[in-house]
GROMACS .gro file of C-alpha atoms in nm:
model
  433
    1MET     CA    1   1.797  -0.692  -1.988
    2SER     CA    2   1.768  -0.948  -1.771
    3ARG     CA    3   1.461  -0.923  -1.498
    4ARG     CA    4   1.395  -1.108  -1.175
    5ARG     CA    5   1.065  -1.258  -1.071
    6TRP     CA    6   0.922  -1.009  -0.782
    7ARG     CA    7   0.744  -1.273  -0.644
    8ARG     CA    8   0.460  -1.133  -0.418
    9ARG     CA    9   0.097  -1.289  -0.272
   10LEU     CA   10  -0.115  -1.088  -0.043
   11GLY     CA   11  -0.497  -1.164   0.083
   12VAL     CA   12  -0.803  -0.972   0.202
   13THR     CA   13  -0.945  -0.962   0.539
   14VAL     CA   14  -1.185  -0.796   0.758
   15ALA     CA   15  -1.496  -0.630   0.819
   16GLU     CA   16  -1.810  -0.465   0.771
   17GLN     CA   17  -2.177  -0.388   0.973
   18GLU     CA   18  -2.454  -0.612   1.021
   19VAL     CA   19  -2.563  -0.930   0.904
   20SER     CA   20  -2.891  -1.071   0.905
   21LYS     CA   21  -2.928  -1.358   1.136
   22ALA     CA   22  -3.008  -1.587   0.871
   23ASP     CA   23  -2.635  -1.499   0.713
   24GLN     CA   24  -2.466  -1.518   1.076
   25GLY     CA   25  -2.346  -1.872   1.040
   26PRO     CA   26  -2.085  -1.862   0.772
   27MET     CA   27  -2.029  -1.456   0.859
   28SER     CA   28  -1.858  -1.612   1.243
   29VAL     CA   29  -1.476  -1.574   1.138
   30GLY     CA   30  -1.223  -1.509   1.425
   31GLY     CA   31  -1.441  -1.523   1.692
   32MET     CA   32  -1.634  -1.191   1.596
   33THR     CA   33  -2.001  -1.331   1.434
   34GLY     CA   34  -2.149  -1.081   1.227
   35VAL     CA   35  -1.810  -0.861   1.169
   36VAL     CA   36  -1.674  -0.992   0.876
   37GLY     CA   37  -1.773  -0.994   0.552
   38TYR     CA   38  -2.003  -0.799   0.319
   39LYS     CA   39  -2.367  -0.770   0.404
   40ARG     CA   40  -2.521  -1.075   0.164
   41GLU     CA   41  -2.807  -0.893   0.041
   42ARG     CA   42  -2.665  -0.589  -0.059
   43GLU     CA   43  -2.368  -0.775  -0.234
   44ARG     CA   44  -2.630  -0.984  -0.404
   45ALA     CA   45  -2.804  -0.659  -0.511
   46ASN     CA   46  -2.508  -0.589  -0.726
   47GLY     CA   47  -2.366  -0.816  -0.862
   48GLY     CA   48  -2.329  -1.092  -0.660
   49ASP     CA   49  -2.124  -1.232  -0.363
   50GLU     CA   50  -1.793  -1.188  -0.518
   51CYS     CA   51  -1.588  -0.892  -0.430
   52TYR     CA   52  -1.391  -0.892  -0.735
   53ILE     CA   53  -1.438  -0.656  -1.051
   54VAL     CA   54  -1.319  -0.738  -1.400
   55THR     CA   55  -1.105  -0.535  -1.512
   56ASN     CA   56  -1.056  -0.702  -1.871
   57GLU     CA   57  -1.338  -0.953  -1.948
   58GLY     CA   58  -1.090  -1.100  -2.251
   59HIS     CA   59  -0.775  -1.178  -2.042
   60GLY     CA   60  -0.966  -1.254  -1.725
   61ARG     CA   61  -0.849  -0.959  -1.516
   62SER     CA   62  -1.000  -0.877  -1.161
   63LEU     CA   63  -0.919  -0.699  -0.905
   64PHE     CA   64  -1.026  -0.801  -0.587
   65TYR     CA   65  -1.147  -0.537  -0.280
   66TYR     CA   66  -1.263  -0.474   0.089
   67PHE     CA   67  -1.520  -0.238   0.114
   68VAL     CA   68  -1.546  -0.092   0.490
   69GLU     CA   69  -1.844   0.144   0.524
   70ALA     CA   70  -1.796   0.455   0.745
   71ASP     CA   71  -1.893   0.401   1.129
   72SER     CA   72  -2.152   0.614   1.089
   73VAL     CA   73  -2.506   0.561   0.992
   74ASN     CA   74  -2.501   0.798   0.764
   75HIS     CA   75  -2.195   0.661   0.579
   76SER     CA   76  -2.311   0.768   0.268
   77SER     CA   77  -2.267   1.119   0.327
   78PHE     CA   78  -1.871   1.041   0.466
   79PRO     CA   79  -1.602   1.063   0.175
   80LEU     CA   80  -1.463   0.745  -0.016
   81THR     CA   81  -1.099   0.670  -0.006
   82LEU     CA   82  -0.951   0.397  -0.220
   83TRP     CA   83  -0.613   0.272  -0.072
   84LEU     CA   84  -0.290   0.087  -0.257
   85ASN     CA   85  -0.037  -0.017  -0.092
   86GLY     CA   86   0.327   0.007  -0.287
   87GLY     CA   87   0.598  -0.308  -0.358
   88PRO     CA   88   0.526  -0.288  -0.613
   89GLY     CA   89   0.297  -0.625  -0.590
   90CYS     CA   90   0.203  -0.609  -0.180
   91SER     CA   91  -0.134  -0.640  -0.070
   92SER     CA   92  -0.335  -0.311   0.033
   93VAL     CA   93  -0.554  -0.579   0.281
   94GLY     CA   94  -0.291  -0.726   0.415
   95PHE     CA   95  -0.082  -0.415   0.526
   96GLY     CA   96  -0.354  -0.157   0.484
   97ALA     CA   97  -0.663  -0.285   0.585
   98PHE     CA   98  -0.534  -0.521   0.870
   99MET     CA   99  -0.200  -0.387   0.989
  100GLU     CA  100  -0.253  -0.020   0.948
  101ASN     CA  101  -0.552   0.187   0.924
  102GLY     CA  102  -0.843  -0.081   0.901
  103PRO     CA  103  -1.109  -0.175   1.159
  104PHE     CA  104  -0.997  -0.498   1.273
  105GLN     CA  105  -0.651  -0.650   1.350
  106VAL     CA  106  -0.604  -0.993   1.444
  107GLY     CA  107  -0.568  -1.060   1.788
  108GLU     CA  108  -0.300  -1.331   2.005
  109ASN     CA  109  -0.558  -1.606   1.982
  110GLY     CA  110  -0.707  -1.537   1.644
  111GLU     CA  111  -0.948  -1.316   1.691
  112LEU     CA  112  -1.069  -1.000   1.622
  113VAL     CA  113  -0.971  -0.729   1.778
  114LYS     CA  114  -1.148  -0.351   1.674
  115ASN     CA  115  -0.854  -0.109   1.599
  116GLN     CA  116  -0.900   0.222   1.757
  117TYR     CA  117  -0.725   0.421   1.481
  118SER     CA  118  -0.943   0.299   1.195
  119TRP     CA  119  -0.989   0.509   0.916
  120ASN     CA  120  -1.349   0.421   0.891
  121LEU     CA  121  -1.419   0.656   1.179
  122GLU     CA  122  -1.397   0.936   0.908
  123SER     CA  123  -1.415   0.817   0.584
  124ASN     CA  124  -1.590   0.483   0.369
  125MET     CA  125  -1.225   0.308   0.268
  126LEU     CA  126  -1.163   0.083  -0.045
  127TYR     CA  127  -0.887  -0.162  -0.016
  128VAL     CA  128  -0.804  -0.257  -0.346
  129GLU     CA  129  -0.554  -0.564  -0.426
  130SER     CA  130  -0.350  -0.359  -0.732
  131PRO     CA  131  -0.207  -0.502  -0.939
  132ILE     CA  132  -0.303  -0.840  -1.037
  133GLY     CA  133  -0.095  -1.114  -0.885
  134VAL     CA  134  -0.101  -0.958  -0.577
  135GLY     CA  135  -0.309  -1.098  -0.279
  136PHE     CA  136  -0.633  -1.273  -0.451
  137SER     CA  137  -0.624  -1.019  -0.744
  138TYR     CA  138  -0.602  -1.253  -1.085
  139SER     CA  139  -0.576  -1.307  -1.443
  140GLU     CA  140  -0.679  -1.638  -1.633
  141THR     CA  141  -0.430  -1.525  -1.940
  142ASP     CA  142  -0.073  -1.620  -1.772
  143GLU     CA  143   0.093  -1.382  -1.991
  144ASP     CA  144   0.004  -1.078  -1.817
  145TYR     CA  145   0.171  -1.147  -1.486
  146ILE     CA  146   0.462  -1.087  -1.778
  147ASP     CA  147   0.660  -0.761  -1.792
  148TRP     CA  148   0.354  -0.604  -1.610
  149ASN     CA  149   0.423  -0.227  -1.552
  150ASP     CA  150   0.311   0.109  -1.413
  151THR     CA  151   0.084   0.202  -1.748
  152ASN     CA  152  -0.078  -0.129  -1.714
  153THR     CA  153  -0.173  -0.061  -1.347
  154ALA     CA  154  -0.257   0.306  -1.406
  155TYR     CA  155  -0.494   0.161  -1.639
  156ASP     CA  156  -0.667  -0.142  -1.466
  157ASN     CA  157  -0.725   0.096  -1.132
  158LEU     CA  158  -0.898   0.314  -1.337
  159VAL     CA  159  -1.131   0.058  -1.477
  160PHE     CA  160  -1.150  -0.079  -1.135
  161ILE     CA  161  -1.283   0.252  -1.025
  162THR     CA  162  -1.541   0.345  -1.271
  163LYS     CA  163  -1.683  -0.031  -1.286
  164TRP     CA  164  -1.671  -0.015  -0.871
  165LEU     CA  165  -1.891   0.350  -0.880
  166GLU     CA  166  -2.113   0.147  -1.153
  167LYS     CA  167  -2.198  -0.122  -0.911
  168PHE     CA  168  -2.240   0.106  -0.597
  169PRO     CA  169  -2.405   0.401  -0.750
  170LEU     CA  170  -2.462   0.523  -0.356
  171TYR     CA  171  -2.123   0.637  -0.397
  172LYS     CA  172  -2.092   0.767  -0.709
  173ASP     CA  173  -2.114   1.176  -0.559
  174SER     CA  174  -1.864   1.146  -0.301
  175GLN     CA  175  -1.614   1.303  -0.222
  176PHE     CA  176  -1.326   1.045  -0.362
  177PHE     CA  177  -0.955   1.037  -0.229
  178LEU     CA  178  -0.659   0.840  -0.316
  179VAL     CA  179  -0.438   0.748  -0.084
  180GLY     CA  180  -0.177   0.486  -0.018
  181GLU     CA  181   0.239   0.453   0.055
  182SER     CA  182   0.571   0.360  -0.101
  183TYR     CA  183   0.525   0.245  -0.479
  184ALA     CA  184   0.209   0.382  -0.470
  185GLY     CA  185   0.402   0.726  -0.527
  186HIS     CA  186   0.382   0.606  -0.891
  187TYR     CA  187  -0.004   0.422  -0.828
  188ILE     CA  188  -0.182   0.726  -0.735
  189PRO     CA  189  -0.015   1.012  -0.911
  190GLN     CA  190  -0.049   0.820  -1.256
  191VAL     CA  191  -0.412   0.665  -1.229
  192ALA     CA  192  -0.498   1.055  -1.039
  193GLU     CA  193  -0.415   1.193  -1.428
  194LEU     CA  194  -0.595   0.902  -1.591
  195ILE     CA  195  -0.927   1.005  -1.350
  196LEU     CA  196  -0.865   1.408  -1.463
  197ASN     CA  197  -0.830   1.327  -1.840
  198TYR     CA  198  -1.131   1.058  -1.808
  199ASN     CA  199  -1.341   1.342  -1.603
  200LYS     CA  200  -1.304   1.565  -1.959
  201SER     CA  201  -1.451   1.283  -2.181
  202PRO     CA  202  -1.800   1.357  -2.316
  203GLY     CA  203  -2.089   1.187  -2.178
  204VAL     CA  204  -1.926   1.020  -1.880
  205SER     CA  205  -2.014   1.075  -1.529
  206PRO     CA  206  -1.721   1.230  -1.381
  207ILE     CA  207  -1.525   1.089  -1.050
  208ASN     CA  208  -1.582   1.316  -0.764
  209LEU     CA  209  -1.196   1.354  -0.716
  210LYS     CA  210  -1.087   1.585  -0.451
  211ALA     CA  211  -0.731   1.501  -0.360
  212ILE     CA  212  -0.456   1.245  -0.356
  213ALA     CA  213  -0.190   1.187  -0.069
  214ILE     CA  214   0.087   0.946  -0.036
  215GLY     CA  215   0.289   0.820   0.245
  216ASN     CA  216   0.682   0.813   0.196
  217PRO     CA  217   0.650   0.814  -0.137
  218LEU     CA  218   0.913   0.636  -0.408
  219LEU     CA  219   0.874   0.958  -0.651
  220ASP     CA  220   1.217   1.006  -0.774
  221ILE     CA  221   1.500   0.735  -0.714
  222ASP     CA  222   1.750   0.965  -0.722
  223ILE     CA  223   1.652   1.108  -0.420
  224SER     CA  224   1.356   0.892  -0.254
  225VAL     CA  225   1.533   0.636  -0.152
  226LEU     CA  226   1.884   0.763  -0.034
  227ALA     CA  227   1.910   0.666   0.306
  228GLY     CA  228   2.243   0.669   0.425
  229GLU     CA  229   2.228   1.024   0.632
  230TYR     CA  230   1.879   0.899   0.803
  231LEU     CA  231   2.029   0.598   0.922
  232TRP     CA  232   2.381   0.733   1.015
  233SER     CA  233   2.166   1.027   1.216
  234HIS     CA  234   1.989   0.748   1.404
  235GLY     CA  235   2.323   0.552   1.485
  236ALA     CA  236   2.259   0.261   1.251
  237ILE     CA  237   2.569   0.312   1.076
  238SER     CA  238   2.918   0.402   1.122
  239ASP     CA  239   3.075   0.757   0.979
  240LYS     CA  240   3.286   0.501   0.772
  241THR     CA  241   2.972   0.366   0.601
  242LEU     CA  242   2.825   0.676   0.538
  243MET     CA  243   3.148   0.779   0.378
  244LEU     CA  244   3.139   0.462   0.149
  245GLU     CA  245   2.791   0.530   0.067
  246LYS     CA  246   2.852   0.897  -0.025
  247THR     CA  247   3.234   0.787  -0.225
  248VAL     CA  248   3.122   0.434  -0.363
  249CYS     CA  249   2.748   0.398  -0.389
  250ASN     CA  250   2.470   0.486  -0.241
  251ASP     CA  251   2.108   0.356  -0.244
  252SER     CA  252   2.018   0.492  -0.578
  253LYS     CA  253   2.307   0.368  -0.778
  254TYR     CA  254   2.271   0.039  -0.565
  255LEU     CA  255   1.895   0.017  -0.755
  256ARG     CA  256   2.059   0.145  -1.131
  257GLU     CA  257   2.315  -0.149  -1.117
  258TYR     CA  258   2.055  -0.392  -0.997
  259ILE     CA  259   1.806  -0.291  -1.266
  260HIS     CA  260   2.052  -0.295  -1.562
  261SER     CA  261   2.376  -0.494  -1.529
  262GLY     CA  262   2.388  -0.645  -1.161
  263TRP     CA  263   2.599  -0.526  -0.876
  264SER     CA  264   2.913  -0.424  -0.867
  265GLN     CA  265   3.130  -0.531  -0.631
  266GLY     CA  266   3.192  -0.207  -0.475
  267CYS     CA  267   2.819  -0.159  -0.418
  268ASN     CA  268   2.782  -0.523  -0.311
  269ASP     CA  269   3.062  -0.447  -0.023
  270VAL     CA  270   2.885  -0.103   0.082
  271PHE     CA  271   2.583  -0.275   0.097
  272ASN     CA  272   2.693  -0.626   0.289
  273ARG     CA  273   2.834  -0.365   0.486
  274VAL     CA  274   2.517  -0.170   0.579
  275ASP     CA  275   2.293  -0.463   0.661
  276ASN     CA  276   2.556  -0.616   0.879
  277GLU     CA  277   2.564  -0.258   1.109
  278VAL     CA  278   2.222  -0.250   1.099
  279SER     CA  279   2.152  -0.630   1.189
  280GLU     CA  280   1.866  -0.877   1.065
  281ASP     CA  281   1.730  -0.773   1.398
  282VAL     CA  282   1.657  -0.453   1.325
  283ALA     CA  283   1.343  -0.351   1.044
  284PHE     CA  284   1.472  -0.072   0.789
  285ASP     CA  285   1.113   0.067   0.762
  286ASP     CA  286   1.064   0.117   1.110
  287LEU     CA  287   1.391   0.140   1.313
  288LEU     CA  288   1.274   0.094   1.672
  289LEU     CA  289   1.043  -0.179   1.595
  290PRO     CA  290   1.086  -0.466   1.828
  291LYS     CA  291   1.140  -0.844   1.714
  292CYS     CA  292   0.875  -1.076   1.715
  293LEU     CA  293   1.015  -1.372   1.944
  294SER     CA  294   0.674  -1.545   1.977
  295THR     CA  295   0.765  -1.869   1.731
  296PRO     CA  296   1.043  -1.961   1.480
  297SER     CA  297   0.768  -1.867   1.192
  298ALA     CA  298   0.697  -1.515   1.333
  299GLN     CA  299   0.960  -1.360   1.175
  300GLN     CA  300   0.914  -0.989   1.090
  301PHE     CA  301   0.895  -0.968   0.690
  302LYS     CA  302   1.201  -0.756   0.581
  303PRO     CA  303   1.309  -0.782   0.232
  304ARG     CA  304   1.712  -0.739   0.170
  305GLY     CA  305   1.846  -0.570  -0.153
  306LEU     CA  306   1.646  -0.425  -0.419
  307HIS     CA  307   1.334  -0.505  -0.194
  308ALA     CA  308   1.504  -0.329   0.114
  309LYS     CA  309   1.577  -0.010  -0.088
  310ALA     CA  310   1.267   0.004  -0.349
  311HIS     CA  311   0.984  -0.063  -0.079
  312SER     CA  312   0.860   0.183   0.150
  313SER     CA  313   0.691   0.135   0.421
  314ILE     CA  314   0.505  -0.203   0.285
  315ASP     CA  315   0.565  -0.402   0.589
  316ARG     CA  316   0.564  -0.105   0.867
  317VAL     CA  317   0.354  -0.163   1.218
  318ARG     CA  318   0.329   0.147   1.437
  319SER     CA  319   0.663   0.149   1.700
  320THR     CA  320   0.380   0.096   1.960
  321SER     CA  321   0.221  -0.245   1.773
  322ASP     CA  322   0.269  -0.607   1.847
  323PRO     CA  323   0.571  -0.707   1.603
  324CYS     CA  324   0.403  -1.019   1.581
  325LEU     CA  325   0.116  -0.915   1.445
  326GLN     CA  326   0.221  -1.001   1.076
  327SER     CA  327   0.273  -1.344   1.155
  328ARG     CA  328  -0.104  -1.383   1.281
  329ILE     CA  329  -0.242  -1.209   0.980
  330LEU     CA  330  -0.066  -1.460   0.781
  331THR     CA  331  -0.238  -1.707   0.942
  332TYR     CA  332  -0.514  -1.535   0.915
  333LEU     CA  333  -0.549  -1.494   0.604
  334ASN     CA  334  -0.433  -1.828   0.490
  335ARG     CA  335  -0.785  -1.962   0.683
  336HIS     CA  336  -1.032  -2.138   0.431
  337ASP     CA  337  -1.312  -1.982   0.648
  338VAL     CA  338  -1.185  -1.630   0.655
  339GLN     CA  339  -1.156  -1.642   0.260
  340LYS     CA  340  -1.510  -1.771   0.231
  341ALA     CA  341  -1.633  -1.509   0.420
  342LEU     CA  342  -1.492  -1.208   0.251
  343TYR     CA  343  -1.558  -1.395  -0.093
  344ALA     CA  344  -1.206  -1.443  -0.211
  345ASN     CA  345  -1.044  -1.669  -0.390
  346THR     CA  346  -1.381  -1.791  -0.531
  347THR     CA  347  -1.138  -1.970  -0.839
  348ASP     CA  348  -0.940  -2.181  -0.567
  349LEU     CA  349  -0.610  -2.008  -0.673
  350PRO     CA  350  -0.295  -2.219  -0.587
  351GLY     CA  351  -0.056  -2.161  -0.327
  352HIS     CA  352  -0.018  -2.015   0.003
  353TRP     CA  353  -0.127  -1.635   0.095
  354ASP     CA  354   0.174  -1.430   0.160
  355PHE     CA  355   0.223  -1.049   0.200
  356CYS     CA  356   0.460  -0.980  -0.131
  357LEU     CA  357   0.444  -1.320  -0.300
  358GLY     CA  358   0.320  -1.367  -0.628
  359PRO     CA  359   0.310  -1.465  -0.967
  360LEU     CA  360   0.325  -1.119  -1.121
  361VAL     CA  361   0.653  -0.996  -1.304
  362TYR     CA  362   0.687  -0.647  -1.299
  363GLN     CA  363   0.891  -0.448  -1.541
  364GLU     CA  364   1.217  -0.327  -1.330
  365GLU     CA  365   1.261   0.004  -1.562
  366ASN     CA  366   0.960   0.102  -1.384
  367LEU     CA  367   1.158   0.198  -1.081
  368GLU     CA  368   1.332   0.454  -1.248
  369ILE     CA  369   1.028   0.695  -1.372
  370ASN     CA  370   1.077   1.018  -1.264
  371ILE     CA  371   0.730   1.073  -1.077
  372ILE     CA  372   0.815   1.473  -0.953
  373PRO     CA  373   0.704   1.621  -1.286
  374LEU     CA  374   0.403   1.429  -1.277
  375VAL     CA  375   0.302   1.565  -0.929
  376SER     CA  376   0.385   1.889  -1.020
  377ASN     CA  377   0.118   1.874  -1.322
  378LEU     CA  378  -0.158   1.753  -1.117
  379ILE     CA  379  -0.098   2.060  -0.893
  380LYS     CA  380  -0.095   2.310  -1.158
  381ALA     CA  381  -0.450   2.139  -1.261
  382GLY     CA  382  -0.569   2.233  -0.916
  383LEU     CA  383  -0.570   1.896  -0.761
  384PRO     CA  384  -0.427   1.910  -0.399
  385ILE     CA  385  -0.157   1.681  -0.281
  386PHE     CA  386  -0.082   1.570   0.046
  387LEU     CA  387   0.304   1.400   0.083
  388TYR     CA  388   0.307   1.278   0.424
  389SER     CA  389   0.625   1.056   0.581
  390GLY     CA  390   0.623   0.814   0.934
  391ASP     CA  391   1.000   0.918   1.084
  392GLN     CA  392   1.103   0.564   1.144
  393ASP     CA  393   1.123   0.422   0.821
  394SER     CA  394   1.461   0.422   0.713
  395LYS     CA  395   1.373   0.293   0.313
  396ILE     CA  396   1.213   0.600   0.209
  397PRO     CA  397   1.302   0.860   0.432
  398LEU     CA  398   1.149   1.127   0.556
  399THR     CA  399   1.427   1.367   0.501
  400GLN     CA  400   1.425   1.268   0.111
  401THR     CA  401   1.044   1.322   0.089
  402ARG     CA  402   1.088   1.679   0.277
  403ILE     CA  403   1.361   1.780  -0.032
  404ILE     CA  404   1.109   1.667  -0.315
  405ALA     CA  405   0.849   1.868  -0.135
  406ASN     CA  406   1.048   2.153  -0.114
  407ASN     CA  407   1.208   2.119  -0.488
  408ILE     CA  408   0.849   2.126  -0.561
  409ALA     CA  409   0.746   2.453  -0.426
  410LYS     CA  410   1.065   2.623  -0.548
  411GLY     CA  411   0.959   2.503  -0.886
  412LEU     CA  412   0.600   2.601  -0.862
  413LYS     CA  413   0.634   2.911  -0.697
  414LEU     CA  414   0.450   2.812  -0.425
  415THR     CA  415   0.394   3.018  -0.060
  416THR     CA  416   0.397   2.875   0.258
  417LEU     CA  417   0.018   2.873   0.390
  418SER     CA  418   0.100   2.827   0.760
  419LYS     CA  419   0.433   2.756   0.978
  420TYR     CA  420   0.583   2.459   1.055
  421ARG     CA  421   0.402   2.338   1.349
  422THR     CA  422   0.352   2.057   1.607
  423TRP     CA  423   0.088   1.816   1.562
  424TRP     CA  424  -0.201   1.768   1.810
  425GLU     CA  425  -0.468   1.568   1.906
  426VAL     CA  426  -0.767   1.754   1.889
  427GLY     CA  427  -0.822   1.837   2.263
  428ARG     CA  428  -0.550   1.515   2.362
  429SER     CA  429  -0.236   1.432   2.302
  430LEU     CA  430   0.118   1.505   2.110
  431LEU     CA  431   0.050   1.323   1.758
  432GLY     CA  432   0.316   1.051   1.703
  433ASP     CA  433   0.407   0.957   2.024
   0.00000   0.00000   0.00000
């Protein structure tokens, strides 16, 4: 069976709190002195300046993390949320921390600007570059990069969590949440299962896992990725193309052919037609996002083929955001002074930092793993699970996540606790505008 190299590489970025005056020199990054990086005394007291957790000493596997305390004097009383982006093989720091829900974004002149929607207003945030080969996470054993799989990812993530909590015992008893999107629909339920089993082991300090949440999640490629009806309902494809998706080749068949034998002529024809009708100027993960026109190099990250269909929201920016933000993040995270301030790339890894490019070769067959039974088992075990979706993402549309949620509820005979309703920000505006 042929496998193609899924190339992806990402980096790390921003923020923290006060820095002693003696340390403010190196911490002055991107025009905001003292806000990037970690308080050095705290890091030194807990294992040095590097923001890495070694998950396998024999192989030299290390996962990079970016930790942001809750924006409160009493931050230790706030929950701890671990965030994972998907791919597989795209950065939680570049996408999650700097583009979506971290405390800072990169301004037009390379400076850091505050994100008023940062999740650290409500939680301590821990962004993990997982698996190895993503961002600044790495292995000293080349063979580790070949045929990596979900099982390896889940185990390394569990080791990371237990060792990180040992390094920062202040958060050992914190309410712990696992949150992510896209292929994290695999990562998060799988590591959640390991955590529940770990907590049953004698003599361990249990991880206080309270709930998990996954957005636009890849749970079952026979349901999750079917985008024809969604694209048609938004006027993105024609009646004829929708009919061809229903009768010749849909997104699920397209992926399975890629994994096992290569695309048939029928699937090639259908999805070339989809690409032509949607056009290269429209992002599959955000149909309303404008194209970045500032510079020739500032093009939106818009994977086609396997990546366009298998990746959920890996490059999503809110439609109200600057469409050129990705380009600025790319430049920012390749700066040596930024990497130094983040204690990243301390081993001088070769290559250019990028959002999803790296040496990792992920087993494509893992895309076919049906995660729905695992999600159902976690619910039966008493773990709350929140499935959420952005309504502009056509890679894993909200319509498909809704189908899966309804199927799970029916299978478990769950009862609806509240009626379908509009979501409002307390005392303010309609959410989602």
